[in-house]
Each structure stands twice: as structure tokens, then as C-alpha cells.
């Protein structure tokens, strides 16, 4: 069975510092990986996704993530965070199954950017 | 504003009752997805409809059902409600049939409280 683990439930970081939000997955089949952001009292917004090709994926708002198949990881990074990046971040895995697909989310990481 | 609308914004009801949540996708989008976000279960994919047909099913309970109408709006029906069904229910839409290249646009959600 597929699963997604976000190791950190909360990450505090000072403004303009770099940040890495960790995501590990477990799957016996090919996976497609996503990061979403949820700002307070809003719906989800796609940050980036890995489907194939280059393992370094660039997304919106200066975020990037690297797919590491050997470590089954898809960590999200930003070199310099802003106060406005304070939000909850979700990693998700989509896997094909029997002509359809499964879509599983991690438990989320709450990023708190401090002034 | 994603262009996806959901009604109502808030809903308070009692255990054992039945409710209907409505989602209108962005103009031109053919797919609608439903998600549940609760403190207990986290973020879960429930179901995906494309042009009126069910395309994928996630962790949707048998007490829950959905449909997509000819005008492409969708309704999520929740019956025999339990306290644990209290959650934020999101819908999202995308232009095609859920291909990996598509971006899902999320609505603001309906917050359901079961007392």
C-alpha cells in the first residue's frame, strides 16, 4: 500500500532563512508527487509536481523540490522564506491502480515564518 | 479566487441527518474532485467525476455519495451523519479528465459541523 510521511508537523524559521520540508513516500509502483500549500482559511493551491524527467522541480513562489527515488523522498525547499510563506504544506502521491488511480496526502507541515 | 464555488460555506447539523454540499467548477472545466479535511483523518481524496462519470474513488464512505450533473456542477451527499464527519469539504476542478499534467483549482470549502 502507498503511504506518505511528512516527518515534521511544525517548522518555525526566521524570515529570509532557508527552509526544507521533508516528505517520504512508500510505494511498490511508479509514483507522481505533488506539493500543495494551504494558506489560513483557504483551499489548496498546487506548488509543484514531479511527473517524470528532471528530478529537480521548480514551482511557484520560489519553491523547488527534488525527487530522490533511492531515498523515496520528495523534499520541498526554499532558499529564503518570507512572512507570507506562513501556511500549511501538504505532500501528496498519486499512483495508478486498476485503470484508475489512488491519491494520498501526508499529514501536513505547518510552516511558521518569524520576523 | 480560483473560480470554483462551493455552497454553503458553513453547515451545522445533527447526528443521523443528511446534507448535500454543492460545487460549481470553473467555467470550461469538466472534472470535479471532492476532498475531506478533518482533524482525525487529515486530508483525504474522496472521489473524482469527469463529464458526469465517476473516474476515481478514494476513501469515500458508503454513507457518502456524489454525482455530477449535465451542467457539470457536482453534489456530495452525506447521510447518517456522525460526529466524526465534521470536517472541511473541498471540491476542485480541472479542465480535462484528470490527466497528470492538469492543475486542480480548489474551492474555498464547506465547513460541516455535526453536533
PDB file of C-alpha atoms in Angstrom:
ATOM      1  CA  UNK A   1       0.000   0.000   0.000  1.00  0.00           C
ATOM      2  CA  UNK A   2       1.077   3.505  -0.679  1.00  0.00           C
ATOM      3  CA  UNK A   3       1.785   5.975   2.094  1.00  0.00           C
ATOM      4  CA  UNK A   4       3.162   9.457   2.550  1.00  0.00           C
ATOM      5  CA  UNK A   5       5.068  10.652   5.606  1.00  0.00           C
ATOM      6  CA  UNK A   6       5.731  14.255   6.446  1.00  0.00           C
ATOM      7  CA  UNK A   7       8.162  13.995   9.284  1.00  0.00           C
ATOM      8  CA  UNK A   8       7.721  17.472  10.728  1.00  0.00           C
ATOM      9  CA  UNK A   9       4.333  18.651  11.886  1.00  0.00           C
ATOM     10  CA  UNK A  10       5.619  22.182  12.517  1.00  0.00           C
ATOM     11  CA  UNK A  11       8.637  24.072  11.246  1.00  0.00           C
ATOM     12  CA  UNK A  12       9.471  27.524  12.630  1.00  0.00           C
ATOM     13  CA  UNK A  13      12.006  29.521  10.653  1.00  0.00           C
ATOM     14  CA  UNK A  14      13.153  33.108  10.606  1.00  0.00           C
ATOM     15  CA  UNK A  15      12.383  35.355   7.667  1.00  0.00           C
ATOM     16  CA  UNK A  16      14.971  35.208   4.866  1.00  0.00           C
ATOM     17  CA  UNK A  17      16.359  31.894   6.175  1.00  0.00           C
ATOM     18  CA  UNK A  18      16.255  28.748   4.031  1.00  0.00           C
ATOM     19  CA  UNK A  19      13.763  26.011   4.744  1.00  0.00           C
ATOM     20  CA  UNK A  20      13.317  22.356   3.876  1.00  0.00           C
ATOM     21  CA  UNK A  21      10.065  20.490   4.434  1.00  0.00           C
ATOM     22  CA  UNK A  22      10.511  16.751   4.325  1.00  0.00           C
ATOM     23  CA  UNK A  23       8.334  14.206   2.564  1.00  0.00           C
ATOM     24  CA  UNK A  24       8.930  10.491   2.231  1.00  0.00           C
ATOM     25  CA  UNK A  25       6.715   8.055   0.423  1.00  0.00           C
ATOM     26  CA  UNK A  26       6.237   4.337   0.206  1.00  0.00           C
ATOM     27  CA  UNK A  27       5.008   2.637  -2.951  1.00  0.00           C
ATOM     28  CA  UNK A  28       5.627  -0.519  -4.906  1.00  0.00           C
ATOM     29  CA  UNK A  29       4.608   1.139  -8.185  1.00  0.00           C
ATOM     30  CA  UNK A  30       5.536   4.291 -10.026  1.00  0.00           C
ATOM     31  CA  UNK A  31       4.522   7.452  -8.259  1.00  0.00           C
ATOM     32  CA  UNK A  32       3.756  11.015  -9.175  1.00  0.00           C
ATOM     33  CA  UNK A  33       4.482  13.519  -6.433  1.00  0.00           C
ATOM     34  CA  UNK A  34       2.900  16.818  -5.544  1.00  0.00           C
ATOM     35  CA  UNK A  35       3.291  19.628  -3.038  1.00  0.00           C
ATOM     36  CA  UNK A  36       0.324  21.794  -2.130  1.00  0.00           C
ATOM     37  CA  UNK A  37       0.077  24.873   0.064  1.00  0.00           C
ATOM     38  CA  UNK A  38      -2.905  25.866   2.160  1.00  0.00           C
ATOM     39  CA  UNK A  39      -2.999  29.441   3.437  1.00  0.00           C
ATOM     40  CA  UNK A  40      -5.154  30.129   6.506  1.00  0.00           C
ATOM     41  CA  UNK A  41      -8.861  29.764   5.765  1.00  0.00           C
ATOM     42  CA  UNK A  42      -8.268  28.962   2.120  1.00  0.00           C
ATOM     43  CA  UNK A  43      -8.309  25.972  -0.171  1.00  0.00           C
ATOM     44  CA  UNK A  44      -5.282  24.169  -1.511  1.00  0.00           C
ATOM     45  CA  UNK A  45      -3.004  25.527  -4.203  1.00  0.00           C
ATOM     46  CA  UNK A  46      -0.573  23.452  -6.214  1.00  0.00           C
ATOM     47  CA  UNK A  47       3.054  24.469  -5.627  1.00  0.00           C
ATOM     48  CA  UNK A  48       4.762  21.953  -7.883  1.00  0.00           C
ATOM     49  CA  UNK A  49       4.672  18.382  -9.111  1.00  0.00           C
ATOM     50  CA  UNK A  50       7.009  15.680 -10.306  1.00  0.00           C
ATOM     51  CA  UNK A  51       5.753  13.519 -13.139  1.00  0.00           C
ATOM     52  CA  UNK A  52       8.939  12.433 -14.907  1.00  0.00           C
ATOM     53  CA  UNK A  53      12.199  13.767 -16.264  1.00  0.00           C
ATOM     54  CA  UNK A  54      14.433  16.083 -14.273  1.00  0.00           C
ATOM     55  CA  UNK A  55      14.393  15.221 -10.612  1.00  0.00           C
ATOM     56  CA  UNK A  56      14.646  18.877  -9.601  1.00  0.00           C
ATOM     57  CA  UNK A  57      11.281  20.523  -9.970  1.00  0.00           C
ATOM     58  CA  UNK A  58      10.697  24.251  -9.725  1.00  0.00           C
ATOM     59  CA  UNK A  59       7.365  25.577  -8.595  1.00  0.00           C
ATOM     60  CA  UNK A  60       5.632  28.810  -7.804  1.00  0.00           C
ATOM     61  CA  UNK A  61       6.683  31.366  -5.188  1.00  0.00           C
ATOM     62  CA  UNK A  62      10.354  30.335  -5.372  1.00  0.00           C
ATOM     63  CA  UNK A  63       9.832  26.789  -4.108  1.00  0.00           C
ATOM     64  CA  UNK A  64      11.582  23.755  -5.526  1.00  0.00           C
ATOM     65  CA  UNK A  65      11.643  20.047  -4.720  1.00  0.00           C
ATOM     66  CA  UNK A  66      13.918  17.172  -5.532  1.00  0.00           C
ATOM     67  CA  UNK A  67      12.702  13.673  -6.295  1.00  0.00           C
ATOM     68  CA  UNK A  68      15.065  11.070  -4.887  1.00  0.00           C
ATOM     69  CA  UNK A  69      13.975   7.611  -5.928  1.00  0.00           C
ATOM     70  CA  UNK A  70      16.603   5.724  -3.914  1.00  0.00           C
ATOM     71  CA  UNK A  71      15.599   7.510  -0.724  1.00  0.00           C
ATOM     72  CA  UNK A  72      11.910   7.638  -1.686  1.00  0.00           C
ATOM     73  CA  UNK A  73      11.835  11.307  -0.822  1.00  0.00           C
ATOM     74  CA  UNK A  74      10.462  14.498  -2.300  1.00  0.00           C
ATOM     75  CA  UNK A  75      11.626  17.296  -0.004  1.00  0.00           C
ATOM     76  CA  UNK A  76      10.453  20.849  -0.577  1.00  0.00           C
ATOM     77  CA  UNK A  77      12.936  23.716  -0.293  1.00  0.00           C
ATOM     78  CA  UNK A  78      13.065  27.466  -0.492  1.00  0.00           C
ATOM     79  CA  UNK A  79      16.341  29.405  -0.168  1.00  0.00           C
ATOM     80  CA  UNK A  80      14.829  32.443   1.533  1.00  0.00           C
ATOM     81  CA  UNK A  81      11.381  32.489   3.101  1.00  0.00           C
ATOM     82  CA  UNK A  82       9.020  35.396   3.587  1.00  0.00           C
ATOM     83  CA  UNK A  83       6.400  36.049   6.221  1.00  0.00           C
ATOM     84  CA  UNK A  84       3.803  35.391   3.531  1.00  0.00           C
ATOM     85  CA  UNK A  85       5.013  31.778   3.225  1.00  0.00           C
ATOM     86  CA  UNK A  86       3.420  31.005   6.587  1.00  0.00           C
ATOM     87  CA  UNK A  87       0.961  28.248   5.714  1.00  0.00           C
ATOM     88  CA  UNK A  88       0.412  24.520   5.841  1.00  0.00           C
ATOM     89  CA  UNK A  89       2.162  22.409   3.236  1.00  0.00           C
ATOM     90  CA  UNK A  90       0.968  19.010   2.048  1.00  0.00           C
ATOM     91  CA  UNK A  91       2.879  16.391   0.138  1.00  0.00           C
ATOM     92  CA  UNK A  92       0.796  14.008  -1.979  1.00  0.00           C
ATOM     93  CA  UNK A  93       1.358  10.872  -4.014  1.00  0.00           C
ATOM     94  CA  UNK A  94      -0.684   9.687  -6.927  1.00  0.00           C
ATOM     95  CA  UNK A  95      -0.301   6.113  -8.116  1.00  0.00           C
ATOM     96  CA  UNK A  96      -2.010   4.253 -10.966  1.00  0.00           C
ATOM     97  CA  UNK A  97      -4.155   1.304  -9.992  1.00  0.00           C
ATOM     98  CA  UNK A  98      -6.517  -0.914 -11.997  1.00  0.00           C
ATOM     99  CA  UNK A  99      -7.369   1.629 -14.689  1.00  0.00           C
ATOM    100  CA  UNK A 100      -7.842   4.383 -12.150  1.00  0.00           C
ATOM    101  CA  UNK A 101      -5.617   5.950  -9.509  1.00  0.00           C
ATOM    102  CA  UNK A 102      -5.048   6.466  -5.799  1.00  0.00           C
ATOM    103  CA  UNK A 103      -4.273   9.881  -4.357  1.00  0.00           C
ATOM    104  CA  UNK A 104      -2.817  10.030  -0.848  1.00  0.00           C
ATOM    105  CA  UNK A 105      -1.841  13.044   1.201  1.00  0.00           C
ATOM    106  CA  UNK A 106       0.624  13.458   4.019  1.00  0.00           C
ATOM    107  CA  UNK A 107      -0.439  14.861   7.346  1.00  0.00           C
ATOM    108  CA  UNK A 108       0.900  18.307   6.548  1.00  0.00           C
ATOM    109  CA  UNK A 109       3.690  20.550   7.822  1.00  0.00           C
ATOM    110  CA  UNK A 110       2.838  23.888   9.335  1.00  0.00           C
ATOM    111  CA  UNK A 111       5.483  26.423   8.331  1.00  0.00           C
ATOM    112  CA  UNK A 112       5.703  29.418  10.612  1.00  0.00           C
ATOM    113  CA  UNK A 113       7.930  32.230   9.379  1.00  0.00           C
ATOM    114  CA  UNK A 114       9.111  34.509  12.166  1.00  0.00           C
ATOM    115  CA  UNK A 115      10.090  38.156  11.780  1.00  0.00           C
TER     116      UNK A 115
ATOM    117  CA  UNK B   1     -10.290  33.488  -6.388  1.00  0.00           C
ATOM    118  CA  UNK B   2      -9.955  30.105  -8.102  1.00  0.00           C
ATOM    119  CA  UNK B   3     -13.287  30.324  -9.924  1.00  0.00           C
ATOM    120  CA  UNK B   4     -14.601  27.250  -8.107  1.00  0.00           C
ATOM    121  CA  UNK B   5     -17.605  27.939  -5.913  1.00  0.00           C
ATOM    122  CA  UNK B   6     -18.966  25.889  -3.070  1.00  0.00           C
ATOM    123  CA  UNK B   7     -22.183  26.259  -1.140  1.00  0.00           C
ATOM    124  CA  UNK B   8     -22.946  26.539   1.655  1.00  0.00           C
ATOM    125  CA  UNK B   9     -19.862  27.956   3.350  1.00  0.00           C
ATOM    126  CA  UNK B  10     -20.898  26.618   6.740  1.00  0.00           C
ATOM    127  CA  UNK B  11     -23.326  23.914   7.772  1.00  0.00           C
ATOM    128  CA  UNK B  12     -24.341  22.807  11.247  1.00  0.00           C
ATOM    129  CA  UNK B  13     -26.468  19.723  11.636  1.00  0.00           C
ATOM    130  CA  UNK B  14     -27.172  16.856  13.994  1.00  0.00           C
ATOM    131  CA  UNK B  15     -26.075  13.247  14.051  1.00  0.00           C
ATOM    132  CA  UNK B  16     -28.168  10.983  11.876  1.00  0.00           C
ATOM    133  CA  UNK B  17     -29.082  13.751   9.441  1.00  0.00           C
ATOM    134  CA  UNK B  18     -28.363  14.052   5.737  1.00  0.00           C
ATOM    135  CA  UNK B  19     -26.783  17.030   3.983  1.00  0.00           C
ATOM    136  CA  UNK B  20     -25.903  17.998   0.428  1.00  0.00           C
ATOM    137  CA  UNK B  21     -22.846  20.032  -0.487  1.00  0.00           C
ATOM    138  CA  UNK B  22     -22.677  21.733  -3.849  1.00  0.00           C
ATOM    139  CA  UNK B  23     -19.744  22.571  -6.081  1.00  0.00           C
ATOM    140  CA  UNK B  24     -19.649  24.579  -9.286  1.00  0.00           C
ATOM    141  CA  UNK B  25     -16.436  24.100 -11.272  1.00  0.00           C
ATOM    142  CA  UNK B  26     -14.567  26.785 -13.172  1.00  0.00           C
ATOM    143  CA  UNK B  27     -16.101  27.644 -16.496  1.00  0.00           C
ATOM    144  CA  UNK B  28     -14.983  25.060 -19.052  1.00  0.00           C
ATOM    145  CA  UNK B  29     -13.680  22.517 -16.546  1.00  0.00           C
ATOM    146  CA  UNK B  30     -15.044  19.016 -16.983  1.00  0.00           C
ATOM    147  CA  UNK B  31     -13.660  17.313 -13.855  1.00  0.00           C
ATOM    148  CA  UNK B  32     -14.722  17.765 -10.262  1.00  0.00           C
ATOM    149  CA  UNK B  33     -12.905  16.288  -7.301  1.00  0.00           C
ATOM    150  CA  UNK B  34     -14.036  16.069  -3.673  1.00  0.00           C
ATOM    151  CA  UNK B  35     -11.775  16.099  -0.629  1.00  0.00           C
ATOM    152  CA  UNK B  36     -12.315  15.896   3.116  1.00  0.00           C
ATOM    153  CA  UNK B  37     -10.055  17.634   5.633  1.00  0.00           C
ATOM    154  CA  UNK B  38     -10.587  16.711   9.273  1.00  0.00           C
ATOM    155  CA  UNK B  39      -8.526  16.780  12.433  1.00  0.00           C
ATOM    156  CA  UNK B  40      -8.747  12.991  12.776  1.00  0.00           C
ATOM    157  CA  UNK B  41      -8.207  11.842   9.206  1.00  0.00           C
ATOM    158  CA  UNK B  42      -6.214  14.723   7.759  1.00  0.00           C
ATOM    159  CA  UNK B  43      -6.672  15.465   4.090  1.00  0.00           C
ATOM    160  CA  UNK B  44      -8.313  12.705   2.070  1.00  0.00           C
ATOM    161  CA  UNK B  45      -9.287  12.379  -1.549  1.00  0.00           C
ATOM    162  CA  UNK B  46     -12.877  11.209  -1.799  1.00  0.00           C
ATOM    163  CA  UNK B  47     -13.950  10.961  -5.428  1.00  0.00           C
ATOM    164  CA  UNK B  48     -13.416  12.316  -8.949  1.00  0.00           C
ATOM    165  CA  UNK B  49     -16.049  12.862 -11.620  1.00  0.00           C
ATOM    166  CA  UNK B  50     -15.337  13.637 -15.240  1.00  0.00           C
ATOM    167  CA  UNK B  51     -18.101  14.839 -17.539  1.00  0.00           C
ATOM    168  CA  UNK B  52     -20.742  13.114 -15.434  1.00  0.00           C
ATOM    169  CA  UNK B  53     -18.933   9.814 -14.969  1.00  0.00           C
ATOM    170  CA  UNK B  54     -17.084   8.567 -11.911  1.00  0.00           C
ATOM    171  CA  UNK B  55     -13.358   8.453 -12.727  1.00  0.00           C
ATOM    172  CA  UNK B  56     -11.662   7.561  -9.461  1.00  0.00           C
ATOM    173  CA  UNK B  57     -12.693   6.737  -5.949  1.00  0.00           C
ATOM    174  CA  UNK B  58     -10.693   7.333  -2.805  1.00  0.00           C
ATOM    175  CA  UNK B  59     -11.608   6.912   0.841  1.00  0.00           C
ATOM    176  CA  UNK B  60     -15.253   7.715   0.434  1.00  0.00           C
ATOM    177  CA  UNK B  61     -17.558   6.086   2.961  1.00  0.00           C
ATOM    178  CA  UNK B  62     -20.604   4.134   1.808  1.00  0.00           C
ATOM    179  CA  UNK B  63     -22.774   6.708   3.618  1.00  0.00           C
ATOM    180  CA  UNK B  64     -21.436   9.328   1.217  1.00  0.00           C
ATOM    181  CA  UNK B  65     -22.282   9.623  -2.455  1.00  0.00           C
ATOM    182  CA  UNK B  66     -21.614  12.115  -5.186  1.00  0.00           C
ATOM    183  CA  UNK B  67     -22.788  12.916  -8.649  1.00  0.00           C
ATOM    184  CA  UNK B  68     -22.015  15.337 -11.429  1.00  0.00           C
ATOM    185  CA  UNK B  69     -24.884  16.822 -13.364  1.00  0.00           C
ATOM    186  CA  UNK B  70     -25.153  17.693 -17.086  1.00  0.00           C
ATOM    187  CA  UNK B  71     -24.319  21.333 -16.321  1.00  0.00           C
ATOM    188  CA  UNK B  72     -21.132  19.940 -14.669  1.00  0.00           C
ATOM    189  CA  UNK B  73     -21.882  21.065 -11.145  1.00  0.00           C
ATOM    190  CA  UNK B  74     -21.463  18.371  -8.541  1.00  0.00           C
ATOM    191  CA  UNK B  75     -23.114  17.458  -5.289  1.00  0.00           C
ATOM    192  CA  UNK B  76     -21.722  15.473  -2.391  1.00  0.00           C
ATOM    193  CA  UNK B  77     -24.391  13.802  -0.290  1.00  0.00           C
ATOM    194  CA  UNK B  78     -23.548  12.823   3.267  1.00  0.00           C
ATOM    195  CA  UNK B  79     -26.075  10.695   5.138  1.00  0.00           C
ATOM    196  CA  UNK B  80     -26.465   9.160   8.599  1.00  0.00           C
ATOM    197  CA  UNK B  81     -24.029  11.776   9.795  1.00  0.00           C
ATOM    198  CA  UNK B  82     -21.711  11.041  12.699  1.00  0.00           C
ATOM    199  CA  UNK B  83     -19.673  13.365  14.877  1.00  0.00           C
ATOM    200  CA  UNK B  84     -16.543  12.244  13.039  1.00  0.00           C
ATOM    201  CA  UNK B  85     -17.902  13.579   9.754  1.00  0.00           C
ATOM    202  CA  UNK B  86     -17.279  17.102  10.992  1.00  0.00           C
ATOM    203  CA  UNK B  87     -14.711  18.452   8.561  1.00  0.00           C
ATOM    204  CA  UNK B  88     -13.906  20.889   5.821  1.00  0.00           C
ATOM    205  CA  UNK B  89     -15.057  19.535   2.465  1.00  0.00           C
ATOM    206  CA  UNK B  90     -13.263  20.897  -0.571  1.00  0.00           C
ATOM    207  CA  UNK B  91     -14.030  20.475  -4.176  1.00  0.00           C
ATOM    208  CA  UNK B  92     -11.629  21.157  -7.010  1.00  0.00           C
ATOM    209  CA  UNK B  93     -11.976  21.243 -10.762  1.00  0.00           C
ATOM    210  CA  UNK B  94      -9.714  20.705 -13.734  1.00  0.00           C
ATOM    211  CA  UNK B  95     -10.089  21.146 -17.435  1.00  0.00           C
ATOM    212  CA  UNK B  96      -9.830  17.544 -18.589  1.00  0.00           C
ATOM    213  CA  UNK B  97     -10.210  14.009 -17.320  1.00  0.00           C
ATOM    214  CA  UNK B  98      -7.682  14.173 -14.540  1.00  0.00           C
ATOM    215  CA  UNK B  99      -4.502  13.703 -16.521  1.00  0.00           C
ATOM    216  CA  UNK B 100      -1.330  14.288 -14.554  1.00  0.00           C
ATOM    217  CA  UNK B 101      -0.468  17.454 -16.453  1.00  0.00           C
ATOM    218  CA  UNK B 102      -3.663  19.133 -15.327  1.00  0.00           C
ATOM    219  CA  UNK B 103      -3.827  21.542 -12.431  1.00  0.00           C
ATOM    220  CA  UNK B 104      -6.666  21.262  -9.973  1.00  0.00           C
ATOM    221  CA  UNK B 105      -8.228  24.508  -8.791  1.00  0.00           C
ATOM    222  CA  UNK B 106      -9.696  24.345  -5.325  1.00  0.00           C
ATOM    223  CA  UNK B 107     -12.791  25.975  -3.942  1.00  0.00           C
ATOM    224  CA  UNK B 108     -12.936  27.650  -0.526  1.00  0.00           C
ATOM    225  CA  UNK B 109     -14.597  24.650   1.103  1.00  0.00           C
ATOM    226  CA  UNK B 110     -17.739  23.909   3.093  1.00  0.00           C
ATOM    227  CA  UNK B 111     -17.232  23.595   6.822  1.00  0.00           C
ATOM    228  CA  UNK B 112     -19.536  20.942   8.244  1.00  0.00           C
ATOM    229  CA  UNK B 113     -20.153  20.639  11.957  1.00  0.00           C
ATOM    230  CA  UNK B 114     -22.121  17.642  13.205  1.00  0.00           C
ATOM    231  CA  UNK B 115     -23.464  18.022  16.740  1.00  0.00           C
TER     232      UNK B 115
END
